[in-house]
Coordinates of C-alpha atoms (C1' of nucleotides) in Angstrom, one line a residue:
Chain B
M1 CA 0.0 0.0 0.0
E2 CA 2.6 2.6 1.1
G3 CA 5.9 3.4 2.6
K4 CA 7.5 1.4 5.3
A5 CA 5.6 -0.5 7.8
K6 CA 4.4 1.5 10.8
K7 CA 5.4 0.3 14.2
I8 CA 2.6 -0.3 16.7
L9 CA 3.1 -1.1 20.4
I10 CA 0.2 -2.6 22.2
A11 CA 0.1 -2.9 26.0
D12 CA -2.6 -4.9 27.8
D13 CA -2.4 -7.4 30.6
E14 CA -4.8 -9.8 29.0
P15 CA -2.8 -12.2 26.7
D16 CA -5.9 -13.0 24.6
I17 CA -6.4 -9.4 23.7
L18 CA -2.8 -9.0 22.8
E19 CA -2.9 -11.9 20.6
I20 CA -6.1 -11.1 18.7
V21 CA -5.3 -7.5 18.2
S22 CA -1.7 -8.0 17.2
Y23 CA -2.8 -10.7 14.8
N24 CA -5.3 -8.4 13.1
L25 CA -3.0 -5.5 13.0
Q26 CA -0.2 -7.6 11.5
K27 CA -2.6 -8.7 8.8
E28 CA -3.1 -5.1 8.0
G29 CA 0.6 -4.7 7.3
Y30 CA 1.7 -3.2 10.6
E31 CA 4.7 -4.1 12.6
V32 CA 3.3 -5.1 16.0
Y33 CA 5.0 -5.3 19.4
T34 CA 3.4 -6.2 22.7
A35 CA 3.8 -5.4 26.4
K36 CA 1.9 -6.9 29.2
D37 CA 2.1 -4.1 31.8
G38 CA 2.9 -0.4 32.1
N39 CA 6.6 -0.7 32.8
E40 CA 7.2 -3.0 29.9
A41 CA 5.2 -0.6 27.7
L42 CA 7.5 2.2 28.7
E43 CA 10.6 0.2 28.1
K44 CA 9.6 -1.0 24.7
A45 CA 8.3 2.4 23.7
R46 CA 11.8 3.9 24.3
L47 CA 13.4 1.0 22.6
L48 CA 11.3 0.9 19.5
N49 CA 10.1 4.4 19.1
P50 CA 6.8 3.2 17.7
D51 CA 4.4 5.3 15.5
L52 CA 1.4 4.3 17.6
I53 CA 1.0 3.0 21.1
I54 CA -2.2 1.3 22.2
L55 CA -2.6 1.4 25.9
D56 CA -5.0 -0.4 28.1
I57 CA -6.0 1.8 31.0
M58 CA -6.2 -0.9 33.6
M59 CA -2.8 -2.5 33.7
P60 CA -0.5 -3.7 36.6
R61 CA 2.7 -1.8 37.2
K62 CA 1.6 1.6 35.9
T63 CA -1.8 2.3 34.3
G64 CA -2.2 3.4 30.7
V65 CA -2.8 6.9 31.8
E66 CA 0.4 7.0 33.8
V67 CA 2.4 5.6 30.9
C68 CA 0.8 8.2 28.6
E69 CA 1.7 11.0 31.0
I70 CA 5.3 9.9 31.3
L71 CA 5.7 9.5 27.5
R72 CA 4.1 12.8 26.7
S73 CA 6.5 14.6 29.0
Q74 CA 9.3 13.5 26.8
P75 CA 9.9 15.3 23.5
T76 CA 10.5 12.1 21.6
F77 CA 6.9 11.0 22.2
Q78 CA 5.3 14.4 21.7
D79 CA 4.0 13.3 18.3
T80 CA 3.5 9.6 18.9
L81 CA 0.0 8.5 18.4
I82 CA -1.7 7.1 21.5
I83 CA -5.0 5.2 21.7
F84 CA -6.5 4.2 25.0
L85 CA -8.4 1.0 25.6
T86 CA -11.1 1.7 28.2
A87 CA -13.8 -0.2 30.0
M88 CA -17.0 1.8 29.7
S89 CA -17.6 1.8 33.5
D90 CA -14.2 3.2 34.2
E91 CA -15.2 6.8 34.4
A92 CA -12.6 8.2 36.8
S93 CA -9.6 7.4 34.6
Q94 CA -11.5 8.4 31.5
I95 CA -11.9 12.0 32.7
K96 CA -8.3 12.0 33.8
G97 CA -7.3 10.7 30.4
L98 CA -9.0 13.6 28.7
E99 CA -6.1 15.9 29.6
T100 CA -3.2 13.4 29.1
G101 CA -3.2 13.8 25.4
A102 CA -4.5 10.6 23.9
D103 CA -5.4 10.8 20.2
D104 CA -8.3 8.4 20.4
Y105 CA -10.3 6.0 22.6
V106 CA -11.6 2.6 21.9
N107 CA -14.1 1.0 24.3
K108 CA -13.8 -2.5 25.6
P109 CA -15.0 -5.1 24.7
I110 CA -12.9 -4.4 21.6
S111 CA -14.3 -4.9 18.1
T112 CA -11.2 -5.6 16.0
K113 CA -13.0 -4.0 13.1
V114 CA -13.5 -0.7 15.0
L115 CA -10.0 -0.7 16.4
I116 CA -8.4 -1.3 13.0
S117 CA -10.5 1.4 11.3
R118 CA -9.5 3.8 14.1
V119 CA -5.9 3.0 13.7
N120 CA -6.0 3.4 9.9
A121 CA -7.9 6.7 10.3
L122 CA -5.3 8.0 12.7
F123 CA -2.4 7.2 10.4
R124 CA -4.3 8.7 7.5
R125 CA -4.8 11.9 9.4
V126 CA -1.1 12.2 10.4
N127 CA 0.3 11.2 7.1
H128 CA -0.8 14.4 5.4
K129 CA 1.9 16.1 3.5
D130 CA 1.0 19.5 4.9
T131 CA 2.7 18.7 8.1
E132 CA 6.1 18.5 6.4
K133 CA 7.8 21.8 5.8
S134 CA 10.3 22.7 3.1
I135 CA 13.9 23.2 3.7
R136 CA 15.9 26.1 2.3
I137 CA 19.7 26.2 2.1
G138 CA 21.2 28.9 0.0
D139 CA 19.5 28.8 -3.4
I140 CA 18.4 25.2 -2.8
I141 CA 14.8 24.7 -1.7
I142 CA 13.6 21.2 -0.9
D143 CA 9.8 21.1 -1.0
P144 CA 8.3 17.8 0.3
V145 CA 4.8 19.1 -0.5
K146 CA 5.5 19.4 -4.2
F147 CA 8.0 16.7 -3.9
L148 CA 10.7 18.6 -5.8
V149 CA 14.0 20.4 -5.4
N150 CA 14.4 23.9 -6.6
I151 CA 17.9 25.2 -7.4
K152 CA 18.1 28.8 -8.4
G153 CA 14.6 28.7 -9.8
E154 CA 15.1 25.5 -11.7
E155 CA 12.9 22.6 -10.6
M156 CA 14.1 19.1 -10.6
I157 CA 12.2 15.9 -9.9
L158 CA 13.8 13.2 -7.7
A159 CA 12.7 9.7 -7.2
K160 CA 11.3 8.8 -3.8
K161 CA 14.4 7.4 -2.1
E162 CA 16.6 10.1 -3.7
F163 CA 14.3 12.7 -2.3
E164 CA 14.1 11.2 1.2
L165 CA 17.9 11.0 1.2
V166 CA 18.4 14.7 0.4
Y167 CA 15.7 15.7 2.7
L168 CA 17.3 13.8 5.6
L169 CA 20.8 15.2 4.9
A170 CA 19.5 18.7 4.3
S171 CA 17.4 18.6 7.5
R172 CA 20.6 19.2 9.4
P173 CA 23.1 20.9 7.1
G174 CA 26.7 20.4 8.1
R175 CA 25.9 17.4 10.3
V176 CA 27.5 14.1 9.3
F177 CA 25.1 11.2 8.9
L178 CA 26.5 7.8 9.5
R179 CA 25.7 5.1 6.9
N180 CA 23.6 3.3 9.6
E181 CA 21.7 6.5 10.4
I182 CA 20.9 7.0 6.7
L183 CA 19.9 3.4 6.4
S184 CA 17.5 3.4 9.3
Q185 CA 16.0 6.8 8.4
V186 CA 15.5 6.4 4.7
W187 CA 15.2 2.6 4.4
G188 CA 13.8 1.6 7.7
N189 CA 15.2 -0.4 10.5
D190 CA 14.6 -3.9 9.2
V191 CA 15.3 -3.5 5.5
I192 CA 18.5 -5.0 4.6
V193 CA 20.2 -3.6 1.5
G194 CA 23.7 -3.9 0.1
D195 CA 26.7 -1.7 0.9
R196 CA 26.8 0.2 -2.3
T197 CA 23.1 1.2 -2.4
I198 CA 23.6 4.4 -0.5
D199 CA 26.5 5.4 -2.7
V200 CA 24.5 4.8 -5.8
H201 CA 21.7 7.0 -4.6
I202 CA 24.1 9.7 -3.4
R203 CA 25.6 9.7 -6.9
K204 CA 22.2 10.0 -8.5
V205 CA 21.3 12.9 -6.3
R206 CA 24.6 14.6 -7.0
Q207 CA 24.1 14.1 -10.7
K208 CA 20.5 15.4 -10.7
L209 CA 21.2 18.4 -8.5
G210 CA 24.2 19.4 -10.5
V211 CA 25.5 21.4 -7.6
D212 CA 28.2 19.8 -5.4
C213 CA 26.5 20.1 -2.0
I214 CA 27.0 16.7 -0.6
T215 CA 30.3 15.9 0.9
T216 CA 31.8 12.5 1.6
V217 CA 33.4 12.0 5.0
K218 CA 35.5 8.9 4.4
G219 CA 34.9 6.1 6.8
V220 CA 32.1 8.0 8.5
G221 CA 29.3 9.1 6.2
Y222 CA 27.8 12.0 4.3
K223 CA 26.8 15.5 5.0
F224 CA 25.0 18.3 3.3
D225 CA 27.1 21.4 3.0
A226 CA 25.8 24.4 5.0
Chain U
M1 CA -8.0 30.3 10.9
E2 CA -9.9 33.0 9.0
G3 CA -13.2 34.7 8.6
K4 CA -15.5 35.3 11.6
A5 CA -15.7 33.0 14.5
K6 CA -18.0 30.1 14.0
K7 CA -20.7 29.6 16.6
I8 CA -21.0 26.3 18.3
L9 CA -23.7 25.2 20.7
I10 CA -23.0 22.2 22.8
A11 CA -25.6 20.4 24.8
D12 CA -24.9 17.8 27.5
D13 CA -26.2 17.2 31.0
E14 CA -22.7 16.6 32.5
P15 CA -21.2 20.0 33.6
D16 CA -17.7 18.6 33.5
I17 CA -18.0 17.7 29.8
L18 CA -19.5 21.0 29.0
E19 CA -16.7 22.8 30.7
I20 CA -13.8 20.8 29.2
V21 CA -15.2 20.8 25.7
S22 CA -16.2 24.4 25.6
Y23 CA -12.8 25.4 27.0
N24 CA -11.0 23.5 24.3
L25 CA -13.2 24.7 21.5
Q26 CA -12.8 28.3 22.6
K27 CA -9.1 27.8 22.6
E28 CA -9.5 26.8 19.0
G29 CA -11.1 30.1 18.2
Y30 CA -14.8 29.1 18.2
E31 CA -17.6 31.0 19.9
V32 CA -19.1 28.5 22.3
Y33 CA -22.5 28.3 24.0
T34 CA -23.8 25.6 26.2
A35 CA -27.1 23.9 27.1
K36 CA -27.7 21.4 29.8
D37 CA -30.7 19.6 28.4
G38 CA -32.7 19.0 25.2
N39 CA -35.2 21.9 25.6
E40 CA -32.5 24.4 26.4
A41 CA -30.6 23.2 23.4
L42 CA -33.6 23.9 21.2
E43 CA -34.2 27.3 22.7
K44 CA -30.6 28.4 22.3
A45 CA -30.4 27.0 18.8
R46 CA -33.2 29.2 17.7
L47 CA -31.8 32.1 19.5
L48 CA -28.3 31.9 18.3
N49 CA -28.6 30.1 14.9
P50 CA -25.2 28.3 15.5
D51 CA -23.0 26.9 12.7
L52 CA -22.6 23.7 14.6
I53 CA -24.5 21.9 17.3
I54 CA -23.0 19.2 19.4
L55 CA -25.7 17.0 21.0
D56 CA -25.3 14.4 23.7
I57 CA -27.8 11.6 22.9
M58 CA -28.7 10.9 26.5
M59 CA -30.1 14.1 27.9
P60 CA -33.1 15.0 30.1
R61 CA -36.0 16.8 28.6
K62 CA -35.6 15.6 25.0
T63 CA -32.8 13.4 23.8
G64 CA -30.2 14.5 21.3
V65 CA -31.9 12.5 18.6
E66 CA -35.2 14.2 19.3
V67 CA -33.7 17.6 19.3
C68 CA -32.0 16.8 16.0
E69 CA -35.2 15.6 14.4
I70 CA -37.0 18.7 15.5
L71 CA -34.3 21.0 14.2
R72 CA -33.9 19.2 10.9
S73 CA -37.7 19.6 10.2
Q74 CA -37.2 23.4 10.1
P75 CA -35.6 25.0 7.0
T76 CA -33.4 27.2 9.1
F77 CA -31.5 24.3 10.5
Q78 CA -31.4 22.3 7.3
D79 CA -27.7 23.1 6.8
T80 CA -26.7 23.4 10.4
L81 CA -23.9 20.9 11.3
I82 CA -24.8 18.4 14.0
I83 CA -22.5 16.1 15.9
F84 CA -23.8 13.5 18.3
L85 CA -22.1 12.4 21.4
T86 CA -22.9 8.9 22.1
A87 CA -22.0 6.4 24.8
M88 CA -23.2 3.6 22.6
S89 CA -20.3 2.4 20.5
D90 CA -22.3 -0.2 18.6
E91 CA -22.7 0.5 14.9
A92 CA -26.5 0.3 15.0
S93 CA -27.0 3.5 17.0
Q94 CA -24.4 5.3 15.1
I95 CA -26.1 4.5 11.8
K96 CA -29.5 5.5 13.3
G97 CA -27.9 8.8 14.4
L98 CA -26.6 9.5 10.9
E99 CA -30.0 8.7 9.4
T100 CA -31.6 11.3 11.6
G101 CA -29.4 13.8 9.8
A102 CA -26.4 14.2 12.0
D103 CA -23.1 15.0 10.2
D104 CA -20.9 13.1 12.5
Y105 CA -20.8 11.3 15.8
V106 CA -18.2 11.0 18.6
N107 CA -18.1 8.3 21.1
K108 CA -17.9 8.8 24.8
P109 CA -15.7 9.0 26.7
I110 CA -14.7 12.0 24.7
S111 CA -11.1 12.7 23.6
T112 CA -11.0 16.5 23.2
K113 CA -8.4 16.0 20.5
V114 CA -10.7 13.7 18.6
L115 CA -13.7 16.0 19.0
I116 CA -11.8 19.1 17.9
S117 CA -10.3 17.4 14.9
R118 CA -13.8 16.2 13.9
V119 CA -15.2 19.7 14.4
N120 CA -12.4 21.2 12.3
A121 CA -12.9 18.6 9.7
L122 CA -16.6 19.3 9.4
F123 CA -16.1 23.0 9.0
R124 CA -13.4 22.4 6.5
R125 CA -15.7 20.2 4.5
V126 CA -18.5 22.7 4.5
N127 CA -16.2 25.6 3.9
H128 CA -15.0 23.9 0.8
K129 CA -18.6 23.7 -0.5
D130 CA -19.1 27.4 0.1
T131 CA -15.8 28.2 -1.5
E132 CA -16.5 25.9 -4.4
K133 CA -15.2 28.3 -6.9
S134 CA -13.9 27.4 -10.3
I135 CA -10.2 26.8 -10.6
R136 CA -8.2 28.1 -13.5
I137 CA -4.8 26.7 -14.5
G138 CA -3.5 27.7 -17.9
D139 CA -6.2 27.0 -20.4
I140 CA -8.0 24.6 -18.1
I141 CA -11.0 25.9 -16.2
I142 CA -12.6 23.6 -13.7
D143 CA -16.1 24.7 -12.8
P144 CA -17.7 22.9 -9.8
V145 CA -21.0 24.7 -10.2
K146 CA -21.6 23.7 -13.8
F147 CA -19.7 20.5 -13.0
L148 CA -17.6 20.6 -16.1
V149 CA -14.1 21.2 -17.3
N150 CA -13.3 23.7 -20.0
I151 CA -10.1 23.2 -22.0
K152 CA -9.3 25.9 -24.5
G153 CA -13.0 26.7 -25.0
E154 CA -14.0 23.1 -25.3
E155 CA -16.3 21.8 -22.6
M156 CA -16.2 18.3 -21.3
I157 CA -18.4 16.5 -18.7
L158 CA -16.8 14.4 -16.1
A159 CA -18.4 11.8 -13.8
K160 CA -18.8 12.7 -10.2
K161 CA -15.7 10.8 -8.9
E162 CA -13.7 11.9 -11.8
F163 CA -14.5 15.5 -11.3
E164 CA -13.9 15.4 -7.5
L165 CA -10.5 13.8 -8.3
V166 CA -9.4 16.6 -10.7
Y167 CA -10.9 19.2 -8.5
L168 CA -8.9 18.0 -5.5
L169 CA -5.6 17.7 -7.4
A170 CA -6.2 21.0 -9.2
S171 CA -7.1 22.8 -6.0
R172 CA -3.4 22.9 -5.2
P173 CA -1.4 22.6 -8.4
G174 CA 2.0 21.2 -8.0
R175 CA 1.3 19.7 -4.7
V176 CA 1.7 15.9 -4.4
F177 CA -1.4 14.1 -3.0
L178 CA -0.7 10.8 -1.4
R179 CA -3.0 7.9 -2.3
N180 CA -4.2 8.1 1.2
E181 CA -5.1 11.7 1.0
I182 CA -6.9 11.2 -2.3
L183 CA -8.8 8.3 -0.8
S184 CA -10.0 10.2 2.3
Q185 CA -10.8 13.4 0.4
V186 CA -12.6 11.9 -2.6
W187 CA -13.9 8.6 -1.3
G188 CA -14.3 9.5 2.4
N189 CA -12.6 8.2 5.6
D190 CA -14.4 5.0 6.1
V191 CA -14.9 3.8 2.5
I192 CA -12.5 1.0 1.7
V193 CA -11.7 0.6 -2.0
G194 CA -9.0 -1.3 -3.8
D195 CA -5.6 0.1 -4.8
R196 CA -6.3 0.2 -8.4
T197 CA -9.5 2.2 -8.2
I198 CA -7.6 5.5 -8.0
D199 CA -5.5 4.5 -11.0
V200 CA -8.5 3.7 -13.1
H201 CA -10.1 7.1 -12.3
I202 CA -6.8 8.9 -13.0
R203 CA -6.7 7.2 -16.3
K204 CA -10.3 8.1 -17.2
V205 CA -9.6 11.7 -16.3
R206 CA -6.4 11.8 -18.3
Q207 CA -8.3 10.3 -21.3
K208 CA -11.1 12.7 -21.1
L209 CA -9.0 15.8 -20.6
G210 CA -6.7 14.8 -23.4
V211 CA -4.1 17.2 -22.0
D212 CA -1.3 15.6 -20.0
C213 CA -1.6 17.6 -16.8
I214 CA -1.5 14.9 -14.1
T215 CA 1.9 13.6 -13.1
T216 CA 2.4 10.4 -11.2
V217 CA 5.1 10.5 -8.6
K218 CA 6.0 6.8 -8.2
G219 CA 5.7 5.5 -4.7
V220 CA 4.2 8.8 -3.5
G221 CA 1.1 9.9 -5.3
Y222 CA -0.2 12.2 -8.0
K223 CA -0.1 15.9 -8.7
F224 CA -1.6 18.4 -11.1
D225 CA 1.1 20.2 -13.0
A226 CA 1.2 23.9 -12.3
Chain I
dT1 C1' -38.8 -3.9 -15.2
dT2 C1' -34.9 -2.8 -18.4
dC3 C1' -31.5 0.4 -19.7
dC4 C1' -27.7 3.3 -19.1
dA5 C1' -24.1 5.7 -16.7
dT6 C1' -20.9 5.3 -13.2
dG7 C1' -18.0 3.0 -9.9
dT8 C1' -15.3 -0.9 -8.6
dT9 C1' -12.7 -5.0 -9.0
dA10 C1' -9.7 -8.4 -11.0
dA11 C1' -6.3 -9.8 -14.1
dC12 C1' -2.7 -8.9 -17.0
dA13 C1' 1.0 -5.7 -19.1
dT14 C1' 4.5 -2.4 -18.5
dT15 C1' 7.6 0.6 -16.7
dC16 C1' 11.0 2.4 -13.9
dA17 C1' 12.8 3.0 -9.1
dG18 C1' 15.8 0.6 -6.4
dT19 C1' 19.2 -2.8 -5.8
dT20 C1' 23.0 -5.5 -7.0
dT21 C1' 27.0 -6.6 -9.4
dA22 C1' 31.4 -5.7 -10.9
dC23 C1' 35.2 -3.1 -11.4
dA24 C1' 37.9 1.4 -11.2
dC25 C1' 40.1 4.4 -8.4
dA26 C1' 41.9 7.0 -4.5
dA27 C1' 43.7 7.4 0.1
dA28 C1' 45.9 5.5 4.1
dG29 C1' 48.6 1.7 6.3
dT30 C1' 52.4 -1.6 6.0
Chain O
dA1 C1' 55.4 -0.4 -4.0
dC2 C1' 51.8 -3.4 -2.4
dT3 C1' 47.8 -4.2 0.2
dT4 C1' 43.7 -2.8 2.4
dT5 C1' 39.8 -0.2 2.9
dG6 C1' 36.3 2.9 1.4
dT7 C1' 34.0 5.2 -2.3
dG8 C1' 32.7 6.3 -7.3
dT9 C1' 30.6 4.8 -11.5
dA10 C1' 28.2 2.2 -15.1
dA11 C1' 25.3 -1.3 -16.4
dA12 C1' 22.3 -5.2 -15.7
dC13 C1' 18.7 -7.0 -13.1
dT14 C1' 14.3 -7.4 -10.4
dG15 C1' 10.2 -6.4 -8.5
dA16 C1' 6.9 -3.3 -6.7
dA17 C1' 4.1 0.3 -8.4
dT18 C1' 1.4 1.8 -11.9
dG19 C1' -1.1 1.5 -16.5
dT20 C1' -4.6 -0.8 -19.0
dT21 C1' -8.4 -3.4 -20.2
dA22 C1' -12.5 -5.8 -19.6
dA23 C1' -15.9 -7.7 -16.8
dC24 C1' -18.9 -7.1 -12.9
dA25 C1' -21.8 -4.3 -9.5
dT26 C1' -24.8 -0.7 -8.4
dG27 C1' -28.1 2.7 -8.5
dG28 C1' -31.0 5.9 -10.7
dA29 C1' -33.9 7.1 -14.8
dA30 C1' -37.0 5.9 -18.4

DNA sequence: TTCCATGTTAACATTCAGTTTACACAAAGT
DNA sequence: ACTTTGTGTAAACTGAATGTTAACATGGAA
C-alpha cells in the first residue's frame, strides 16, 4: 500500500487481547510489538520508538494513563499517536485521560474492526503532506509538498528514495550522517540492503542536483554542506 | 484560521464535559455556547442560529436524537452541522444517528483531541462547499457549479468521482497528493476501495482531458502540473 | 422492469525505481 | 610499491508500483 511498515506497540495485561489485536494489525501490514504491563510498555516504547501506542488503561505496574503522561512529558513522544483502551464503566480514569493527550479511545470489549479502522484513520490523518515543511539552504529549496527540489529557480524531480535522502541530509546541514543512520532513516530499521546502495543513490542525487552540495566524509558518512 | 468565528452550541447534562469541551473549542477560536438539556438546546439553537450543534444523545427533557429531528424539520437548520455524542459504540445506534441527519458522531468518553479534529474537519468540508469556486490553470478551467471542465474553450463533462478527483488535485497545483489523501478526500474516511481504483479514475480523467496535466510520482502519489 | 451511466474489481502488461554486481580508483597503512 | 579499505561509476537485473483493459456491481432514470 505505502511506505515502510508502521510500528505499533500494544500494551494490555490480557494475553488473549494482545494476541487477537496483534494478529489483526499484522494482517493489516503493521509491525506489531506487545507489552503486558505499564513498565514493559514504557521500556519497549523507548526501545522501539513506535508510531502508535495502544494502551489499556487498567494495567498492573503503571496504568495506561500513567504511561501516557510519562511518555508525553518527553519530546520524543510528543507526536507519537496514542490510543486508550477503556472499559466503559471506568469513568474516573476516562476524565483524567482527557487531559493526558491521547489521540483516540476505543471501548472494551474491543471490536477488532472498529480498532483497525480507528488505527487506519489516525495514520491517515497524520500522514498528510501539509505537516512537512520545506527546507531552504542557500539557493536550494527542498519542498516535500510538491516533492521537488528547486535550485536557483530551476525545478528538478527526484525519485522517492533520492528525495528522502536529500531531505534527511538537508534537514541538518553540516551534520554528518553515518551510513547506519541513513539506512535506518531512509530505508527503515529492518530493511537489509547492500553496501553500495547508499553510494549509488548519493551519486544519482549529485548528478541530478548538478551542484556539489553533498560531501563524503570517508569512513564515516555523508553531509549536506551548509 | 480565518473569517468570523463560528458559533458552536454544545448540549450535555454533565457539567464537566460542557466545561472541558467548551474550554478547548474556545481555545481553537470558536464562539461556544452551552445547554444542559434538550429543551434548552432547542431554545438556544433558535436564539443563536449556530453553525454547529453538538448534542449528547442521553439528555433529560428531550434526547439528542429528538432535538436533531425537530431542528432538521425546520428549514433554518437544514444546513446546520450536527454532531452526536454517544456512549453507545455499537454500529446500530451510530447509523441511526446519521440517518436522523447528523453530520458526525463522537463516542464517549470524549477525547477532546478527537472531537476538535472532527469539528475542524466538518467546517473544512462545509467551507469547501461554500468556497467551491472554479479553478483556472492555464487554459484549463474547472467549474464545480456547472460540473464541467473547459479546455481551450471546449467543454467536457466528467463523472462525479472523476470530477472530484481533478478538483482535488487542481485545488493545489504542483502539490503531491498521497494515495491516502486522495482516498480520504474523494472517497471518504471509512470507505474502503481497492488500490487500483484511483488509477482507473486517474486514467479516465487523463483520457477525457486529453491534455497531460496529471503527473504520477511513483511510490508517492499524483499531482496536477502547475 | 430494463437500460444506461458510473463506480469498482480483478487480471494482466508495462515501466521504472531501487538494488545488486562488478570493477575502477583513491587514500591510508604496512 | 603493495595491500587494504572505502567510495565512485556504469550497467544489468528485479520487482513493486502503476497503467490498461474488460468484466462485474450498483443505483438511478425511463
